Amino acid sequence: MTDLYAVIGNPIAHSKSPRIHAEFARQLGEDLRYEAILAPRDAFAAAVSAFRAAGGRGLNVTVPFKLEAFELATERTERAVQAQAVNTLSFDGAAVFGDNTDGAGLIADLRDRLGFAIRGKRVLIMGAGGAARGVILPLLAQEPAALSIANRTVERALALERQFAAFGPVRGGGYAELGGHAFHLVVNATSAGLAGELPPLPRGIFAPGSLAYDMTYGEDSTRFLAHARAEGAAQVADGLGMLVAQAAESFFIWRGRRPDIRPVIDLLRAG
Ligand code: NDP
């Protein structure tokens, strides 16, 4: 029997997940169907119940429901607990398993596709929202020399420093405090690019040989990545690889098999 999966969010029409998972299934010969569900903003739980009643096996959860998905889960992985957000739900009888694959997606893209080793490197994350919180623990697990978090609202970066201090060398602060420091990896986890804006970065933060990574992709990443190149970053990448890699991690949770992300990234880039 064909197994049923879906991505749920609001809005959802532009989600690339159905195409990504259809490609994964084709690649591995898995018998599944993957749909997109537009849930009313005040009726996430009801939409999940209806999906389960129809035989649904698992859901990807996107904006604005990751926190509600976290609350709905009856069991959660450590990485979901630290992210305080769930982007992957799996259903097994009455149990609802909640996981967060965003961080694993970023690490897989950095390490396996871009060949960037985080161990011993100085890492900067810009932003302190849900995306930043989800990647801090997986980044610290790679043993960077230091992990700095800079945010426009400084208190949010300091709160993340407090939350993750026990897991590794993490520092929070504002952008102005970055002056005089250079990083090997600079990750843009802000939504500034969506508004065509650039976080207020001081000069000189890109160390020689550094990688600039923008979690947004396509046009939304152009401004930051162009700035990074002009400021001396040796390599730049947008977040399409992370998007496909986090989907691959969800696919693995559900199906126990790992798809190859490269051909799927190429396909999406081709339009
Ligand atoms: P949130 O709304 O939770 O957080 C947004 C963050 O961006 C905050 O830290 C905010 O700062 C900061 N910010 C917004 N505008 C500006 C600006 N003009 N200058 C400086 N900082 C700014 O969003 P998320 O964390 O959920 O998502 C962030 C981005 O990551 C989104 O663009 C999202 O699409 C992308 N993403 C990509 C994924 C992928 O797989 N490629 C996965 C997850 C997210 P402040 O706190 O001061 O408001």
mmCIF file of C-alpha atoms and ligand atoms in Angstrom:
data_model
loop_
_atom_site.group_PDB
_atom_site.id
_atom_site.type_symbol
_atom_site.label_atom_id
_atom_site.label_comp_id
_atom_site.label_asym_id
_atom_site.label_seq_id
_atom_site.Cartn_x
_atom_site.Cartn_y
_atom_site.Cartn_z
ATOM 1 C CA MET A 1 0.000 0.000 0.000
ATOM 2 C CA THR A 2 1.205 3.504 -0.817
ATOM 3 C CA ASP A 3 2.252 5.348 2.361
ATOM 4 C CA LEU A 4 1.069 8.904 2.837
ATOM 5 C CA TYR A 5 3.204 11.875 3.964
ATOM 6 C CA ALA A 6 2.791 15.641 3.700
ATOM 7 C CA VAL A 7 4.157 19.061 4.559
ATOM 8 C CA ILE A 8 1.843 21.267 6.604
ATOM 9 C CA GLY A 9 2.053 25.037 6.945
ATOM 10 C CA ASN A 10 0.434 28.379 6.185
ATOM 11 C CA PRO A 11 1.205 29.535 3.543
ATOM 12 C CA ILE A 12 2.209 26.327 1.783
ATOM 13 C CA ALA A 13 1.675 26.798 -1.963
ATOM 14 C CA HIS A 14 5.349 27.583 -2.662
ATOM 15 C CA SER A 15 6.802 24.734 -0.604
ATOM 16 C CA LYS A 16 9.447 22.723 -2.434
ATOM 17 C CA SER A 17 8.990 19.730 -0.107
ATOM 18 C CA PRO A 18 6.495 17.759 -2.265
ATOM 19 C CA ARG A 19 8.894 17.914 -5.215
ATOM 20 C CA ILE A 20 11.911 17.031 -3.063
ATOM 21 C CA HIS A 21 10.257 14.001 -1.461
ATOM 22 C CA ALA A 22 8.808 12.798 -4.758
ATOM 23 C CA GLU A 23 12.368 12.829 -6.149
ATOM 24 C CA PHE A 24 13.709 10.981 -3.085
ATOM 25 C CA ALA A 25 11.003 8.324 -3.466
ATOM 26 C CA ARG A 26 11.714 7.958 -7.186
ATOM 27 C CA GLN A 27 15.454 7.727 -6.541
ATOM 28 C CA LEU A 28 15.050 4.930 -3.961
ATOM 29 C CA GLY A 29 11.983 3.210 -5.412
ATOM 30 C CA GLU A 30 9.914 3.881 -2.277
ATOM 31 C CA ASP A 31 6.157 3.555 -2.579
ATOM 32 C CA LEU A 32 4.849 6.788 -1.066
ATOM 33 C CA ARG A 33 2.710 9.816 -1.750
ATOM 34 C CA TYR A 34 3.671 13.261 -0.426
ATOM 35 C CA GLU A 35 1.209 16.152 -0.355
ATOM 36 C CA ALA A 36 1.016 19.768 0.804
ATOM 37 C CA ILE A 37 -1.560 20.718 3.450
ATOM 38 C CA LEU A 38 -2.668 24.296 4.034
ATOM 39 C CA ALA A 39 -3.845 24.360 7.660
ATOM 40 C CA PRO A 40 -5.840 27.291 9.057
ATOM 41 C CA ARG A 41 -3.642 29.213 11.491
ATOM 42 C CA ASP A 42 -5.960 28.377 14.396
ATOM 43 C CA ALA A 43 -6.561 24.724 13.481
ATOM 44 C CA PHE A 44 -3.194 22.975 13.275
ATOM 45 C CA ALA A 45 -4.094 20.114 15.659
ATOM 46 C CA ALA A 46 -7.380 19.425 13.839
ATOM 47 C CA ALA A 47 -5.576 19.297 10.481
ATOM 48 C CA VAL A 48 -3.047 16.839 11.911
ATOM 49 C CA SER A 49 -5.857 14.652 13.309
ATOM 50 C CA ALA A 50 -7.595 14.593 9.938
ATOM 51 C CA PHE A 51 -4.334 13.617 8.236
ATOM 52 C CA ARG A 52 -3.776 10.786 10.708
ATOM 53 C CA ALA A 53 -7.371 9.590 10.294
ATOM 54 C CA ALA A 54 -6.715 9.372 6.544
ATOM 55 C CA GLY A 55 -3.779 7.028 7.246
ATOM 56 C CA GLY A 56 -0.962 9.614 7.164
ATOM 57 C CA ARG A 57 2.388 8.279 8.401
ATOM 58 C CA GLY A 58 4.432 11.445 8.824
ATOM 59 C CA LEU A 59 4.445 15.223 8.430
ATOM 60 C CA ASN A 60 6.961 17.925 7.761
ATOM 61 C CA VAL A 61 5.963 21.050 9.647
ATOM 62 C CA THR A 62 6.782 24.550 8.512
ATOM 63 C CA VAL A 63 5.960 28.166 9.395
ATOM 64 C CA PRO A 64 4.066 28.975 11.606
ATOM 65 C CA PHE A 65 3.430 25.594 13.253
ATOM 66 C CA LYS A 66 6.828 24.291 14.458
ATOM 67 C CA LEU A 67 6.116 25.223 18.064
ATOM 68 C CA GLU A 68 2.626 23.716 18.011
ATOM 69 C CA ALA A 69 4.093 20.546 16.510
ATOM 70 C CA PHE A 70 6.549 20.474 19.401
ATOM 71 C CA GLU A 71 3.664 20.670 21.869
ATOM 72 C CA LEU A 72 1.659 18.028 20.023
ATOM 73 C CA ALA A 73 4.468 15.452 20.070
ATOM 74 C CA THR A 74 4.228 12.776 22.784
ATOM 75 C CA GLU A 75 7.937 11.949 22.406
ATOM 76 C CA ARG A 76 10.727 14.300 21.324
ATOM 77 C CA THR A 77 14.373 13.913 20.400
ATOM 78 C CA GLU A 78 17.053 15.880 22.259
ATOM 79 C CA ARG A 79 17.697 18.054 19.211
ATOM 80 C CA ALA A 80 13.984 18.927 19.054
ATOM 81 C CA VAL A 81 13.964 19.758 22.770
ATOM 82 C CA GLN A 82 16.961 22.088 22.392
ATOM 83 C CA ALA A 83 15.481 23.717 19.288
ATOM 84 C CA GLN A 84 12.105 24.006 21.078
ATOM 85 C CA ALA A 85 10.608 23.314 17.679
ATOM 86 C CA VAL A 86 9.580 20.267 15.648
ATOM 87 C CA ASN A 87 9.725 20.071 11.860
ATOM 88 C CA THR A 88 9.198 16.314 11.490
ATOM 89 C CA LEU A 89 6.339 14.290 12.976
ATOM 90 C CA SER A 90 5.994 10.509 12.738
ATOM 91 C CA PHE A 91 2.855 8.623 13.757
ATOM 92 C CA ASP A 92 2.847 5.145 15.238
ATOM 93 C CA GLY A 93 -0.418 4.108 16.850
ATOM 94 C CA ALA A 94 -1.179 6.662 19.555
ATOM 95 C CA ALA A 95 2.429 7.875 19.709
ATOM 96 C CA VAL A 96 3.530 11.079 17.981
ATOM 97 C CA PHE A 97 7.307 11.351 17.541
ATOM 98 C CA GLY A 98 8.699 14.865 17.132
ATOM 99 C CA ASP A 99 12.125 15.620 15.695
ATOM 100 C CA ASN A 100 13.977 18.605 14.253
ATOM 101 C CA THR A 101 16.144 17.956 11.213
ATOM 102 C CA ASP A 102 17.155 21.555 10.365
ATOM 103 C CA GLY A 103 20.494 21.370 12.176
ATOM 104 C CA ALA A 104 21.368 17.981 10.726
ATOM 105 C CA GLY A 105 20.514 19.399 7.296
ATOM 106 C CA LEU A 106 22.899 22.322 7.730
ATOM 107 C CA ILE A 107 25.717 20.085 8.981
ATOM 108 C CA ALA A 108 25.212 17.580 6.151
ATOM 109 C CA ASP A 109 25.296 20.357 3.565
ATOM 110 C CA LEU A 110 28.406 21.997 5.062
ATOM 111 C CA ARG A 111 30.353 18.819 5.672
ATOM 112 C CA ASP A 112 29.272 16.360 2.986
ATOM 113 C CA ARG A 113 28.455 18.622 0.041
ATOM 114 C CA LEU A 114 30.635 21.693 0.597
ATOM 115 C CA GLY A 115 33.522 19.832 2.242
ATOM 116 C CA PHE A 116 33.760 22.256 5.162
ATOM 117 C CA ALA A 117 35.114 20.801 8.439
ATOM 118 C CA ILE A 118 33.776 22.745 11.449
ATOM 119 C CA ARG A 119 36.078 21.234 14.050
ATOM 120 C CA GLY A 120 38.497 23.815 15.464
ATOM 121 C CA LYS A 121 36.982 26.652 13.389
ATOM 122 C CA ARG A 122 35.534 29.977 14.562
ATOM 123 C CA VAL A 123 31.852 30.106 13.657
ATOM 124 C CA LEU A 124 29.450 33.064 13.613
ATOM 125 C CA ILE A 125 25.674 32.712 13.462
ATOM 126 C CA MET A 126 23.726 35.853 12.626
ATOM 127 C CA GLY A 127 20.191 35.790 14.007
ATOM 128 C CA ALA A 128 18.599 34.341 17.129
ATOM 129 C CA GLY A 129 15.229 33.133 15.864
ATOM 130 C CA GLY A 130 13.955 29.584 15.409
ATOM 131 C CA ALA A 131 16.387 28.718 12.620
ATOM 132 C CA ALA A 132 19.421 29.813 14.649
ATOM 133 C CA ARG A 133 18.264 27.963 17.768
ATOM 134 C CA GLY A 134 17.784 24.766 15.762
ATOM 135 C CA VAL A 135 21.342 24.665 14.450
ATOM 136 C CA ILE A 136 23.356 25.633 17.554
ATOM 137 C CA LEU A 137 23.480 22.200 19.206
ATOM 138 C CA PRO A 138 24.376 20.332 15.979
ATOM 139 C CA LEU A 139 27.081 22.942 15.259
ATOM 140 C CA LEU A 140 28.527 22.628 18.773
ATOM 141 C CA ALA A 141 28.568 18.841 18.370
ATOM 142 C CA GLN A 142 31.097 19.388 15.540
ATOM 143 C CA GLU A 143 33.479 20.966 18.100
ATOM 144 C CA PRO A 144 34.168 24.438 16.717
ATOM 145 C CA ALA A 145 36.845 26.499 18.519
ATOM 146 C CA ALA A 146 34.185 29.135 19.217
ATOM 147 C CA LEU A 147 30.574 29.796 18.285
ATOM 148 C CA SER A 148 29.370 33.413 18.337
ATOM 149 C CA ILE A 149 25.739 34.435 17.965
ATOM 150 C CA ALA A 150 25.016 38.018 16.882
ATOM 151 C CA ASN A 151 21.515 39.420 16.830
ATOM 152 C CA ARG A 152 19.798 42.755 16.255
ATOM 153 C CA THR A 153 17.864 42.262 19.499
ATOM 154 C CA VAL A 154 20.881 41.530 21.681
ATOM 155 C CA GLU A 155 18.925 39.966 24.556
ATOM 156 C CA ARG A 156 17.767 37.105 22.304
ATOM 157 C CA ALA A 157 21.393 36.244 21.485
ATOM 158 C CA LEU A 158 22.295 36.373 25.173
ATOM 159 C CA ALA A 159 19.378 34.051 25.981
ATOM 160 C CA LEU A 160 20.753 31.522 23.477
ATOM 161 C CA GLU A 161 24.192 31.833 25.061
ATOM 162 C CA ARG A 162 22.640 30.954 28.441
ATOM 163 C CA GLN A 163 20.644 28.066 26.972
ATOM 164 C CA PHE A 164 23.611 26.443 25.229
ATOM 165 C CA ALA A 165 26.549 27.394 27.483
ATOM 166 C CA ALA A 166 26.713 23.865 28.909
ATOM 167 C CA PHE A 167 27.173 22.356 25.449
ATOM 168 C CA GLY A 168 30.229 24.256 24.211
ATOM 169 C CA PRO A 169 32.074 27.566 23.724
ATOM 170 C CA VAL A 170 29.121 29.782 22.782
ATOM 171 C CA ARG A 171 28.940 33.613 23.048
ATOM 172 C CA GLY A 172 25.976 35.870 22.353
ATOM 173 C CA GLY A 173 25.947 39.609 21.634
ATOM 174 C CA GLY A 174 25.224 42.424 19.198
ATOM 175 C CA TYR A 175 26.751 43.085 15.776
ATOM 176 C CA ALA A 176 28.953 45.962 16.956
ATOM 177 C CA GLU A 177 30.822 43.586 19.304
ATOM 178 C CA LEU A 178 32.042 41.550 16.324
ATOM 179 C CA GLY A 179 34.502 44.274 15.313
ATOM 180 C CA GLY A 180 38.076 42.982 15.338
ATOM 181 C CA HIS A 181 37.014 39.315 15.178
ATOM 182 C CA ALA A 182 37.269 37.121 12.094
ATOM 183 C CA PHE A 183 35.397 33.859 11.486
ATOM 184 C CA HIS A 184 35.976 30.809 9.276
ATOM 185 C CA LEU A 185 32.250 30.164 8.880
ATOM 186 C CA VAL A 186 29.568 32.868 8.854
ATOM 187 C CA VAL A 187 25.990 31.583 8.791
ATOM 188 C CA ASN A 188 23.190 34.006 8.017
ATOM 189 C CA ALA A 189 20.183 32.713 9.987
ATOM 190 C CA THR A 190 18.295 36.013 9.830
ATOM 191 C CA SER A 191 15.287 36.741 7.668
ATOM 192 C CA ALA A 192 16.839 40.086 6.625
ATOM 193 C CA GLY A 193 17.282 38.890 3.025
ATOM 194 C CA LEU A 194 13.533 38.381 2.654
ATOM 195 C CA ALA A 195 13.207 42.168 2.957
ATOM 196 C CA GLY A 196 16.259 42.786 0.760
ATOM 197 C CA GLU A 197 18.217 43.896 3.845
ATOM 198 C CA LEU A 198 21.629 43.071 5.252
ATOM 199 C CA PRO A 199 22.445 42.550 8.956
ATOM 200 C CA PRO A 200 24.739 45.381 10.171
ATOM 201 C CA LEU A 201 28.029 43.486 9.967
ATOM 202 C CA PRO A 202 31.260 45.284 10.821
ATOM 203 C CA ARG A 203 34.118 44.966 8.353
ATOM 204 C CA GLY A 204 36.761 42.282 8.586
ATOM 205 C CA ILE A 205 34.684 39.385 9.924
ATOM 206 C CA PHE A 206 35.489 36.987 7.056
ATOM 207 C CA ALA A 207 38.763 35.184 7.781
ATOM 208 C CA PRO A 208 40.949 34.131 4.825
ATOM 209 C CA GLY A 209 39.496 30.949 3.295
ATOM 210 C CA SER A 210 36.153 31.485 5.041
ATOM 211 C CA LEU A 211 32.759 30.161 3.985
ATOM 212 C CA ALA A 212 29.670 32.387 3.997
ATOM 213 C CA TYR A 213 26.422 30.420 4.214
ATOM 214 C CA ASP A 214 22.953 31.927 3.875
ATOM 215 C CA MET A 215 20.054 29.830 5.139
ATOM 216 C CA THR A 216 17.765 31.574 2.691
ATOM 217 C CA TYR A 217 18.168 30.658 -0.962
ATOM 218 C CA GLY A 218 17.751 32.012 -4.450
ATOM 219 C CA GLU A 219 17.257 35.758 -4.759
ATOM 220 C CA ASP A 220 16.791 36.224 -1.012
ATOM 221 C CA SER A 221 20.413 35.232 -0.406
ATOM 222 C CA THR A 222 21.974 37.397 -3.134
ATOM 223 C CA ARG A 223 22.590 40.491 -1.033
ATOM 224 C CA PHE A 224 24.412 38.769 1.842
ATOM 225 C CA LEU A 225 26.431 36.449 -0.381
ATOM 226 C CA ALA A 226 27.534 39.307 -2.658
ATOM 227 C CA HIS A 227 28.536 41.288 0.438
ATOM 228 C CA ALA A 228 30.468 38.296 1.795
ATOM 229 C CA ARG A 229 32.387 37.865 -1.460
ATOM 230 C CA ALA A 230 33.223 41.568 -1.567
ATOM 231 C CA GLU A 231 34.452 41.336 2.046
ATOM 232 C CA GLY A 232 36.771 38.423 1.278
ATOM 233 C CA ALA A 233 34.809 35.199 1.855
ATOM 234 C CA ALA A 234 36.479 32.473 -0.210
ATOM 235 C CA GLN A 235 33.347 30.374 -0.683
ATOM 236 C CA VAL A 236 29.643 31.225 -0.562
ATOM 237 C CA ALA A 237 26.554 29.007 -0.508
ATOM 238 C CA ASP A 238 22.832 29.548 -0.197
ATOM 239 C CA GLY A 239 20.471 27.399 1.903
ATOM 240 C CA LEU A 240 19.001 25.236 -0.858
ATOM 241 C CA GLY A 241 21.368 22.436 0.112
ATOM 242 C CA MET A 242 20.235 22.702 3.734
ATOM 243 C CA LEU A 243 16.605 22.570 2.648
ATOM 244 C CA VAL A 244 17.148 19.378 0.661
ATOM 245 C CA ALA A 245 19.405 17.854 3.334
ATOM 246 C CA GLN A 246 16.901 18.454 6.152
ATOM 247 C CA ALA A 247 14.263 16.820 3.957
ATOM 248 C CA ALA A 248 16.606 13.862 3.415
ATOM 249 C CA GLU A 249 16.984 13.516 7.192
ATOM 250 C CA SER A 250 13.178 13.449 7.561
ATOM 251 C CA PHE A 251 12.995 10.851 4.799
ATOM 252 C CA PHE A 252 15.535 8.759 6.696
ATOM 253 C CA ILE A 253 13.480 9.008 9.915
ATOM 254 C CA TRP A 254 10.387 7.771 8.090
ATOM 255 C CA ARG A 255 11.828 5.257 5.634
ATOM 256 C CA GLY A 256 15.215 4.227 7.114
ATOM 257 C CA ARG A 257 17.012 5.081 3.850
ATOM 258 C CA ARG A 258 19.147 8.076 2.882
ATOM 259 C CA PRO A 259 18.589 9.682 -0.498
ATOM 260 C CA ASP A 260 21.399 11.377 -2.442
ATOM 261 C CA ILE A 261 20.776 15.127 -2.140
ATOM 262 C CA ARG A 262 22.980 16.368 -5.000
ATOM 263 C CA PRO A 263 20.795 15.403 -7.978
ATOM 264 C CA VAL A 264 17.766 16.865 -6.204
ATOM 265 C CA ILE A 265 19.546 20.183 -5.564
ATOM 266 C CA ASP A 266 20.574 20.275 -9.236
ATOM 267 C CA LEU A 267 17.001 19.604 -10.287
ATOM 268 C CA LEU A 268 15.627 22.429 -8.113
ATOM 269 C CA ARG A 269 18.267 24.855 -9.377
ATOM 270 C CA ALA A 270 17.320 24.001 -12.934
ATOM 271 C CA GLY A 271 13.819 25.300 -12.106
HETATM 272 P P1 NDP B 1 12.595 34.142 12.891
HETATM 273 O O1 NDP B 1 11.510 35.068 12.489
HETATM 274 O O2 NDP B 1 12.401 33.210 14.021
HETATM 275 O O3 NDP B 1 13.935 35.005 13.208
HETATM 276 C C1 NDP B 1 14.358 35.997 12.337
HETATM 277 C C2 NDP B 1 15.727 36.492 12.758
HETATM 278 O O4 NDP B 1 16.184 37.419 11.769
HETATM 279 C C3 NDP B 1 15.758 37.221 14.093
HETATM 280 O O5 NDP B 1 16.968 36.930 14.748
HETATM 281 C C4 NDP B 1 15.703 38.696 13.664
HETATM 282 O O6 NDP B 1 16.308 39.577 14.604
HETATM 283 C C5 NDP B 1 16.553 38.640 12.423
HETATM 284 N N1 NDP B 1 16.313 39.758 11.493
HETATM 285 C C6 NDP B 1 15.193 39.986 10.757
HETATM 286 N N2 NDP B 1 15.356 41.083 9.985
HETATM 287 C C7 NDP B 1 16.608 41.558 10.238
HETATM 288 C C8 NDP B 1 17.364 42.665 9.754
HETATM 289 N N3 NDP B 1 16.859 43.509 8.839
HETATM 290 N N4 NDP B 1 18.622 42.845 10.228
HETATM 291 C C9 NDP B 1 19.132 41.994 11.146
HETATM 292 N N5 NDP B 1 18.464 40.934 11.642
HETATM 293 C C10 NDP B 1 17.215 40.714 11.199
HETATM 294 O O7 NDP B 1 12.956 33.347 11.537
HETATM 295 P P2 NDP B 1 13.641 31.899 11.433
HETATM 296 O O8 NDP B 1 14.747 31.859 12.421
HETATM 297 O O9 NDP B 1 12.605 30.850 11.473
HETATM 298 O O10 NDP B 1 14.206 31.905 9.942
HETATM 299 C C11 NDP B 1 15.312 32.716 9.553
HETATM 300 C C12 NDP B 1 15.616 32.466 8.080
HETATM 301 O O11 NDP B 1 16.127 31.144 7.883
HETATM 302 C C13 NDP B 1 14.385 32.578 7.190
HETATM 303 O O12 NDP B 1 14.724 33.359 6.074
HETATM 304 C C14 NDP B 1 14.075 31.143 6.801
HETATM 305 O O13 NDP B 1 13.484 31.072 5.523
HETATM 306 C C15 NDP B 1 15.463 30.525 6.809
HETATM 307 N N6 NDP B 1 15.442 29.051 7.025
HETATM 308 C C16 NDP B 1 15.975 28.226 6.070
HETATM 309 C C17 NDP B 1 15.989 26.846 6.251
HETATM 310 C C18 NDP B 1 16.568 25.961 5.183
HETATM 311 O O14 NDP B 1 16.370 24.727 5.237
HETATM 312 N N7 NDP B 1 17.313 26.487 4.227
HETATM 313 C C19 NDP B 1 15.427 26.222 7.460
HETATM 314 C C20 NDP B 1 14.912 27.187 8.418
HETATM 315 C C21 NDP B 1 14.913 28.539 8.176
HETATM 316 P P3 NDP B 1 15.467 40.133 15.873
HETATM 317 O O15 NDP B 1 15.504 39.051 16.894
HETATM 318 O O16 NDP B 1 16.195 41.339 16.263
HETATM 319 O O17 NDP B 1 14.067 40.415 15.356
#
